[in-house]
Amino acid sequence: MPHFFDPNDILDVNEAGLDLIKQAEAFRPTWYLCPARVWTIGYGTTEDSMPGVNRRQMPGPISRPQAESLLMRALVAYYEPAVETRVHVPLTRNQFSALVSFVYNVGAQKFASSTLLRKLNEGDYDGAAAEFDRWVFAGGERLRGLVTRRQAERALFLERPPEVVEERIRVVEGLERLEPRSTQTLPTVDLDVPPEDLRPS
């Protein structure tokens, strides 16, 4: 039986979710224009999304460890908190990780106003899972890559892959809701530091 975590738990993306994001984004060592016409590098890191992440200060190419460091910094600072602060029902680690992958792709604002989130917070987990399949269009076109990604996110949300056991859970007691971790002091990213060192202790 899957283990559900309370909404007041602070979770991290598990290995299945991280692998999903990396596979969907694909590693690119140099800057390129994504389909949305945004300059991007590494595993989907967009220009000016974080201090120092731009073509002038970081011209590239970058290595896979550097790309992983950028990805982990973004997840910890923005995308994990975007899920934690908006979802008010218990989640399994796989469900949380699938949602973080989804938000990393579509953005926090679209997630906040989505039917997926509304159904989830109403306790309709199956209805929320079905919503993944609607988010497969970009520029008015149905993209095969988005179809594949949504299928993987939906499968992870529905617990089909085995749950990955991790230790990095901090239970927050006595809080009605979480404060965004983006308000906390985060470590300055050293692009030579392995990504696991960017996790909050």
CSV table of C-alpha atoms in Angstrom, one decimal:
chain,number,residue,atom,x,y,z
A,1,MET,CA,0.0,0.0,0.0
A,2,PRO,CA,1.5,3.4,-0.9
A,3,HIS,CA,2.4,5.7,1.9
A,4,PHE,CA,0.7,9.1,1.9
A,5,PHE,CA,2.4,12.2,3.3
A,6,ASP,CA,0.5,14.9,5.1
A,7,PRO,CA,0.3,18.3,3.3
A,8,ASN,CA,2.5,19.8,6.1
A,9,ASP,CA,5.4,17.5,5.2
A,10,ILE,CA,8.2,18.9,3.1
A,11,LEU,CA,9.0,16.5,0.3
A,12,ASP,CA,11.7,16.2,-2.4
A,13,VAL,CA,11.3,14.8,-5.9
A,14,ASN,CA,12.2,11.1,-5.8
A,15,GLU,CA,14.6,9.4,-8.2
A,16,ALA,CA,11.7,8.3,-10.5
A,17,GLY,CA,10.5,11.9,-10.8
A,18,LEU,CA,14.0,13.3,-11.4
A,19,ASP,CA,14.7,10.7,-14.1
A,20,LEU,CA,11.4,11.6,-15.7
A,21,ILE,CA,12.3,15.3,-15.8
A,22,LYS,CA,15.8,14.7,-17.2
A,23,GLN,CA,14.6,12.3,-19.8
A,24,ALA,CA,11.8,14.6,-20.9
A,25,GLU,CA,13.9,17.7,-21.0
A,26,ALA,CA,17.0,16.0,-22.5
A,27,PHE,CA,20.5,17.3,-21.8
A,28,ARG,CA,21.7,20.1,-24.0
A,29,PRO,CA,25.2,21.4,-23.2
A,30,THR,CA,24.8,24.7,-25.2
A,31,TRP,CA,22.1,27.3,-25.4
A,32,TYR,CA,19.2,26.7,-27.7
A,33,LEU,CA,15.8,28.2,-28.4
A,34,CYS,CA,13.0,26.0,-27.1
A,35,PRO,CA,9.6,25.7,-29.0
A,36,ALA,CA,8.4,28.6,-26.9
A,37,ARG,CA,11.3,30.7,-28.2
A,38,VAL,CA,13.0,30.9,-24.9
A,39,TRP,CA,16.8,30.5,-24.5
A,40,THR,CA,17.4,27.2,-22.7
A,41,ILE,CA,20.4,25.1,-21.5
A,42,GLY,CA,21.1,21.9,-19.6
A,43,TYR,CA,17.9,20.1,-18.5
A,44,GLY,CA,15.4,22.7,-19.4
A,45,THR,CA,17.0,25.6,-17.5
A,46,THR,CA,15.8,28.9,-19.0
A,47,GLU,CA,17.7,32.1,-19.4
A,48,ASP,CA,17.4,34.5,-16.4
A,49,SER,CA,15.4,32.0,-14.4
A,50,MET,CA,18.1,32.3,-11.7
A,51,PRO,CA,20.8,34.8,-11.0
A,52,GLY,CA,23.8,34.3,-13.2
A,53,VAL,CA,22.0,32.0,-15.6
A,54,ASN,CA,22.3,33.8,-18.9
A,55,ARG,CA,24.3,33.6,-22.1
A,56,ARG,CA,26.7,36.4,-21.0
A,57,GLN,CA,27.7,35.0,-17.6
A,58,MET,CA,27.4,31.3,-18.5
A,59,PRO,CA,28.1,31.1,-22.2
A,60,GLY,CA,28.5,27.3,-22.2
A,61,PRO,CA,29.0,24.5,-23.0
A,62,ILE,CA,28.2,23.0,-19.6
A,63,SER,CA,28.7,19.5,-18.3
A,64,ARG,CA,26.0,17.0,-17.2
A,65,PRO,CA,26.9,17.6,-13.5
A,66,GLN,CA,26.6,21.3,-14.0
A,67,ALA,CA,23.2,20.9,-15.7
A,68,GLU,CA,22.0,18.6,-12.8
A,69,SER,CA,23.1,21.3,-10.3
A,70,LEU,CA,21.1,23.9,-12.2
A,71,LEU,CA,18.1,21.6,-12.3
A,72,MET,CA,18.3,20.8,-8.6
A,73,ARG,CA,18.6,24.4,-7.6
A,74,ALA,CA,15.5,25.3,-9.6
A,75,LEU,CA,13.5,22.4,-8.2
A,76,VAL,CA,14.4,23.2,-4.6
A,77,ALA,CA,13.9,27.0,-4.9
A,78,TYR,CA,10.8,27.1,-7.1
A,79,TYR,CA,9.1,24.0,-8.3
A,80,GLU,CA,8.9,21.8,-5.2
A,81,PRO,CA,7.5,24.8,-3.2
A,82,ALA,CA,5.0,25.5,-6.0
A,83,VAL,CA,3.5,22.1,-5.4
A,84,GLU,CA,3.8,22.1,-1.6
A,85,THR,CA,2.1,25.5,-1.1
A,86,ARG,CA,-0.8,24.8,-3.5
A,87,VAL,CA,-1.7,21.2,-2.8
A,88,HIS,CA,-3.8,20.7,0.3
A,89,VAL,CA,-4.5,17.0,0.3
A,90,PRO,CA,-2.1,14.1,1.2
A,91,LEU,CA,0.2,12.9,-1.5
A,92,THR,CA,2.5,9.9,-2.1
A,93,ARG,CA,6.1,10.6,-3.0
A,94,ASN,CA,5.3,9.5,-6.6
A,95,GLN,CA,2.3,11.8,-6.9
A,96,PHE,CA,4.4,14.7,-5.6
A,97,SER,CA,7.2,14.0,-8.0
A,98,ALA,CA,4.8,13.7,-11.0
A,99,LEU,CA,3.3,17.1,-10.1
A,100,VAL,CA,6.7,18.7,-9.8
A,101,SER,CA,7.6,17.4,-13.3
A,102,PHE,CA,4.4,18.8,-14.6
A,103,VAL,CA,4.9,22.3,-13.0
A,104,TYR,CA,8.5,22.4,-14.2
A,105,ASN,CA,7.1,22.1,-17.7
A,106,VAL,CA,4.0,24.2,-17.6
A,107,GLY,CA,4.9,26.7,-14.9
A,108,ALA,CA,3.5,27.5,-11.4
A,109,GLN,CA,0.9,30.0,-12.6
A,110,LYS,CA,-0.8,27.6,-15.0
A,111,PHE,CA,-0.7,24.9,-12.4
A,112,ALA,CA,-2.3,27.2,-9.8
A,113,SER,CA,-5.3,27.9,-12.1
A,114,SER,CA,-5.6,24.4,-13.6
A,115,THR,CA,-8.5,22.0,-13.3
A,116,LEU,CA,-6.0,19.4,-12.4
A,117,LEU,CA,-5.1,21.2,-9.1
A,118,ARG,CA,-8.8,22.0,-8.4
A,119,LYS,CA,-9.8,18.3,-8.7
A,120,LEU,CA,-6.8,17.2,-6.7
A,121,ASN,CA,-7.7,19.6,-3.8
A,122,GLU,CA,-11.2,18.3,-3.9
A,123,GLY,CA,-9.9,14.8,-3.3
A,124,ASP,CA,-10.6,13.6,-6.8
A,125,TYR,CA,-7.3,11.9,-7.4
A,126,ASP,CA,-8.5,9.9,-10.5
A,127,GLY,CA,-10.0,13.1,-12.0
A,128,ALA,CA,-6.7,14.9,-11.4
A,129,ALA,CA,-4.8,12.1,-13.1
A,130,ALA,CA,-7.0,12.3,-16.1
A,131,GLU,CA,-6.2,16.0,-16.5
A,132,PHE,CA,-2.5,15.3,-17.4
A,133,ASP,CA,-3.5,14.1,-20.8
A,134,ARG,CA,-5.1,17.5,-21.7
A,135,TRP,CA,-1.7,19.3,-21.4
A,136,VAL,CA,-0.2,18.2,-24.7
A,137,PHE,CA,-0.4,21.3,-26.9
A,138,ALA,CA,2.1,24.0,-27.6
A,139,GLY,CA,1.5,26.7,-30.1
A,140,GLY,CA,-1.8,25.1,-31.0
A,141,GLU,CA,-0.2,21.9,-32.0
A,142,ARG,CA,-0.3,18.5,-30.3
A,143,LEU,CA,3.3,17.5,-29.6
A,144,ARG,CA,4.4,13.9,-29.4
A,145,GLY,CA,7.0,14.8,-26.8
A,146,LEU,CA,4.4,16.3,-24.5
A,147,VAL,CA,2.1,13.3,-25.1
A,148,THR,CA,4.9,11.0,-24.0
A,149,ARG,CA,5.8,13.2,-21.0
A,150,ARG,CA,2.2,13.4,-19.8
A,151,GLN,CA,1.8,9.7,-20.0
A,152,ALA,CA,4.9,9.2,-17.9
A,153,GLU,CA,3.7,11.8,-15.3
A,154,ARG,CA,0.2,10.3,-15.2
A,155,ALA,CA,1.7,6.8,-14.7
A,156,LEU,CA,4.0,8.0,-11.9
A,157,PHE,CA,1.0,9.9,-10.3
A,158,LEU,CA,-1.0,6.7,-10.3
A,159,GLU,CA,1.8,4.8,-8.5
A,160,ARG,CA,2.5,2.3,-11.3
A,161,PRO,CA,6.3,2.6,-10.9
A,162,PRO,CA,7.6,1.2,-7.6
A,163,GLU,CA,7.9,3.8,-4.8
A,164,VAL,CA,11.4,5.0,-4.2
A,165,VAL,CA,12.3,5.1,-0.5
A,166,GLU,CA,14.0,8.2,0.5
A,167,GLU,CA,15.0,9.7,3.9
A,168,ARG,CA,14.9,13.4,3.2
A,169,ILE,CA,11.6,14.3,4.8
A,170,ARG,CA,11.1,17.0,7.4
A,171,VAL,CA,7.7,17.1,9.1
A,172,VAL,CA,6.5,20.5,9.9
A,173,GLU,CA,4.1,20.5,12.9
A,174,GLY,CA,1.7,23.2,13.9
A,175,LEU,CA,1.5,24.9,10.6
A,176,GLU,CA,-1.7,25.3,8.6
A,177,ARG,CA,0.2,25.6,5.4
A,178,LEU,CA,3.8,25.8,4.3
A,179,GLU,CA,5.7,28.9,3.7
A,180,PRO,CA,7.4,28.8,0.2
A,181,ARG,CA,11.0,27.6,0.5
A,182,SER,CA,12.0,30.3,-2.0
A,183,THR,CA,11.8,32.7,1.0
A,184,GLN,CA,14.5,30.7,2.8
A,185,THR,CA,18.2,31.3,2.3
A,186,LEU,CA,19.3,28.9,-0.3
A,187,PRO,CA,22.9,27.9,-1.0
A,188,THR,CA,24.7,29.7,-3.8
A,189,VAL,CA,25.1,27.2,-6.6
A,190,ASP,CA,28.6,26.0,-7.4
A,191,LEU,CA,28.4,24.4,-10.7
A,192,ASP,CA,31.1,21.9,-9.7
A,193,VAL,CA,29.1,20.7,-6.7
A,194,PRO,CA,27.2,17.4,-7.1
A,195,PRO,CA,23.4,18.1,-7.2
A,196,GLU,CA,22.7,16.2,-3.9
A,197,ASP,CA,24.7,18.8,-2.0
A,198,LEU,CA,22.1,21.4,-3.1
A,199,ARG,CA,19.3,19.7,-1.1
A,200,PRO,CA,18.2,21.4,2.1
A,201,SER,CA,19.4,19.7,5.2
